Amino acid sequence: MNFSEFNKILDKTTNQFFIFSTKITRPKYFVKHLYIATNQKGEINRFEVYSFKNKKNPDLGHIHKNFTTPTTGHRKKLFNRKEKYNSELIQTITGQLAEDMNKFVNKQYINYKYKNEYQYIGNNCNTFVDWILKEFPQVKIKLPKTAIGKKFK
């Protein structure tokens, strides 16, 4: 999904919660990196976990807020910053549920228990998204099979 497509579904008068995925460069190109974007009546934020720590805010560990735009995918090649995979919108949540999820993420992301750890097979970006979704069991979503780490405990 590109930014102009995202803008078409963005409603700055309400709350929306978006779940995205993108392919990753390493360790395997078929693995999905999940992340979320929140829209609180026009205030857009992207939250995700990366393998590298947050240098701007070391207290966040591996959590990154607004590291890049809501629709930017990962690099196709490790040392090429220009070529990026497309992001894919998995689900959009609206209404009161979106408002509740946005509030949870914006207040609780700093308390994510694995924020100082990262493993390619284990707790990672997909574990972070799964952690959020577990707080809202009414959200019925099947995350991609290639989202390794989504069920890490």
CSV table of C-alpha atoms in Angstrom, one decimal:
chain,number,residue,atom,x,y,z
A,1,MET,CA,0.0,0.0,0.0
A,2,ASN,CA,1.4,3.4,-0.9
A,3,PHE,CA,0.7,6.6,1.0
A,4,SER,CA,-1.9,7.9,-1.4
A,5,GLU,CA,-3.9,4.7,-1.1
A,6,PHE,CA,-3.6,5.0,2.7
A,7,ASN,CA,-4.8,8.6,2.6
A,8,LYS,CA,-8.0,7.4,0.8
A,9,ILE,CA,-9.0,5.2,3.7
A,10,LEU,CA,-7.8,7.6,6.4
A,11,ASP,CA,-10.6,9.4,8.2
A,12,LYS,CA,-9.1,12.2,10.3
A,13,THR,CA,-12.5,12.8,12.1
A,14,THR,CA,-12.5,9.4,13.9
A,15,ASN,CA,-10.3,6.7,15.4
A,16,GLN,CA,-8.8,4.0,13.3
A,17,PHE,CA,-6.4,1.2,14.1
A,18,PHE,CA,-4.4,-0.4,11.3
A,19,ILE,CA,-2.4,-3.6,11.1
A,20,PHE,CA,0.2,-3.8,8.4
A,21,SER,CA,2.8,-6.3,7.2
A,22,THR,CA,5.8,-6.0,4.9
A,23,LYS,CA,8.4,-8.5,3.7
A,24,ILE,CA,11.8,-8.3,5.3
A,25,THR,CA,15.3,-8.4,3.8
A,26,ARG,CA,16.8,-10.7,6.4
A,27,PRO,CA,16.9,-13.4,7.6
A,28,LYS,CA,14.5,-14.6,4.9
A,29,TYR,CA,12.7,-12.5,2.3
A,30,PHE,CA,9.4,-14.4,2.7
A,31,VAL,CA,9.0,-13.6,6.4
A,32,LYS,CA,6.5,-10.9,7.4
A,33,HIS,CA,7.2,-7.9,9.6
A,34,LEU,CA,4.0,-6.8,11.4
A,35,TYR,CA,3.5,-3.3,12.7
A,36,ILE,CA,0.6,-1.1,13.6
A,37,ALA,CA,-0.5,2.4,12.9
A,38,THR,CA,-3.0,4.4,14.9
A,39,ASN,CA,-5.2,7.3,13.8
A,40,GLN,CA,-6.6,9.3,16.7
A,41,LYS,CA,-8.7,11.9,14.9
A,42,GLY,CA,-5.9,12.9,12.5
A,43,GLU,CA,-2.9,12.1,14.8
A,44,ILE,CA,-1.1,9.3,13.0
A,45,ASN,CA,1.5,7.1,14.8
A,46,ARG,CA,3.3,4.0,13.7
A,47,PHE,CA,4.6,1.5,16.3
A,48,GLU,CA,6.8,-1.5,15.7
A,49,VAL,CA,9.7,-3.5,17.0
A,50,TYR,CA,13.0,-3.7,15.1
A,51,SER,CA,16.1,-5.8,15.6
A,52,PHE,CA,18.1,-2.7,16.4
A,53,LYS,CA,17.6,-0.6,19.5
A,54,ASN,CA,16.0,2.9,19.5
A,55,LYS,CA,18.9,5.4,19.6
A,56,LYS,CA,16.7,8.4,19.9
A,57,ASN,CA,14.9,7.0,23.0
A,58,PRO,CA,17.0,4.2,24.6
A,59,ASP,CA,14.3,3.6,27.2
A,60,LEU,CA,12.1,2.1,24.5
A,61,GLY,CA,14.6,-0.7,23.8
A,62,HIS,CA,13.7,-2.2,20.4
A,63,ILE,CA,10.4,-0.3,20.1
A,64,HIS,CA,10.2,2.5,17.5
A,65,LYS,CA,7.5,5.1,17.2
A,66,ASN,CA,7.2,6.9,13.9
A,67,PHE,CA,10.6,5.6,12.7
A,68,THR,CA,9.1,5.9,9.2
A,69,THR,CA,5.8,6.7,7.5
A,70,PRO,CA,2.8,4.5,8.1
A,71,THR,CA,3.0,2.7,4.7
A,72,THR,CA,6.7,2.4,4.1
A,73,GLY,CA,7.9,-1.2,3.7
A,74,HIS,CA,11.3,-2.6,4.5
A,75,ARG,CA,14.3,-2.4,2.2
A,76,LYS,CA,14.5,-5.0,-0.6
A,77,LYS,CA,18.2,-5.1,-0.3
A,78,LEU,CA,20.2,-4.7,2.9
A,79,PHE,CA,22.4,-1.8,1.7
A,80,ASN,CA,19.9,-0.1,-0.7
A,81,ARG,CA,17.7,2.4,1.1
A,82,LYS,CA,15.7,3.3,-2.0
A,83,GLU,CA,14.1,0.0,-3.1
A,84,LYS,CA,11.4,-1.0,-0.6
A,85,TYR,CA,8.8,-3.7,-0.4
A,86,ASN,CA,5.2,-2.5,-0.4
A,87,SER,CA,3.4,-2.7,2.9
A,88,GLU,CA,0.2,-4.6,3.0
A,89,LEU,CA,-2.8,-3.6,5.0
A,90,ILE,CA,-4.1,-6.6,6.9
A,91,GLN,CA,-6.9,-5.1,8.8
A,92,THR,CA,-8.5,-1.8,9.7
A,93,ILE,CA,-10.5,-1.4,12.9
A,94,THR,CA,-12.8,1.5,13.5
A,95,GLY,CA,-15.2,2.9,16.1
A,96,GLN,CA,-15.0,2.5,19.9
A,97,LEU,CA,-12.8,-0.6,19.6
A,98,ALA,CA,-10.2,1.4,17.5
A,99,GLU,CA,-10.4,4.2,20.1
A,100,ASP,CA,-9.7,1.7,22.9
A,101,MET,CA,-6.9,0.0,21.0
A,102,ASN,CA,-5.3,3.4,20.2
A,103,LYS,CA,-5.4,4.4,23.9
A,104,PHE,CA,-3.9,1.1,25.0
A,105,VAL,CA,-1.0,1.3,22.5
A,106,ASN,CA,-0.3,5.0,23.1
A,107,LYS,CA,-0.2,4.5,26.9
A,108,GLN,CA,1.2,0.9,27.2
A,109,TYR,CA,3.7,0.4,24.5
A,110,ILE,CA,6.5,1.5,26.9
A,111,ASN,CA,5.5,-1.4,29.2
A,112,TYR,CA,6.0,-4.1,26.5
A,113,LYS,CA,7.8,-6.8,28.5
A,114,TYR,CA,10.2,-7.8,25.6
A,115,LYS,CA,11.2,-4.2,24.6
A,116,ASN,CA,14.8,-4.9,25.6
A,117,GLU,CA,15.1,-8.3,23.8
A,118,TYR,CA,14.9,-9.3,20.2
A,119,GLN,CA,15.2,-12.6,18.5
A,120,TYR,CA,14.5,-13.5,14.8
A,121,ILE,CA,12.9,-16.8,16.0
A,122,GLY,CA,11.2,-15.8,19.3
A,123,ASN,CA,10.1,-12.4,20.6
A,124,ASN,CA,10.2,-9.9,17.8
A,125,CYS,CA,8.0,-7.4,15.9
A,126,ASN,CA,5.3,-10.0,15.4
A,127,THR,CA,5.2,-10.8,19.1
A,128,PHE,CA,4.6,-7.1,19.8
A,129,VAL,CA,1.6,-7.0,17.5
A,130,ASP,CA,0.3,-10.2,19.0
A,131,TRP,CA,0.7,-8.7,22.5
A,132,ILE,CA,-1.6,-5.8,21.5
A,133,LEU,CA,-4.2,-8.1,19.9
A,134,LYS,CA,-4.3,-10.4,23.0
A,135,GLU,CA,-5.6,-7.4,25.0
A,136,PHE,CA,-8.6,-7.2,22.6
A,137,PRO,CA,-9.9,-10.8,22.1
A,138,GLN,CA,-12.9,-9.5,20.3
A,139,VAL,CA,-10.6,-8.7,17.4
A,140,LYS,CA,-10.9,-11.7,15.2
A,141,ILE,CA,-7.8,-11.7,12.9
A,142,LYS,CA,-5.6,-14.4,11.5
A,143,LEU,CA,-2.1,-13.2,11.3
A,144,PRO,CA,0.0,-14.4,8.3
A,145,LYS,CA,1.7,-17.8,8.8
A,146,THR,CA,5.0,-16.2,7.8
A,147,ALA,CA,4.7,-13.8,10.8
A,148,ILE,CA,7.3,-15.7,12.7
A,149,GLY,CA,7.2,-15.0,16.5
A,150,LYS,CA,3.6,-14.0,16.6
A,151,LYS,CA,2.7,-16.7,19.2
A,152,PHE,CA,5.9,-16.4,21.3
A,153,LYS,CA,5.2,-16.7,25.0
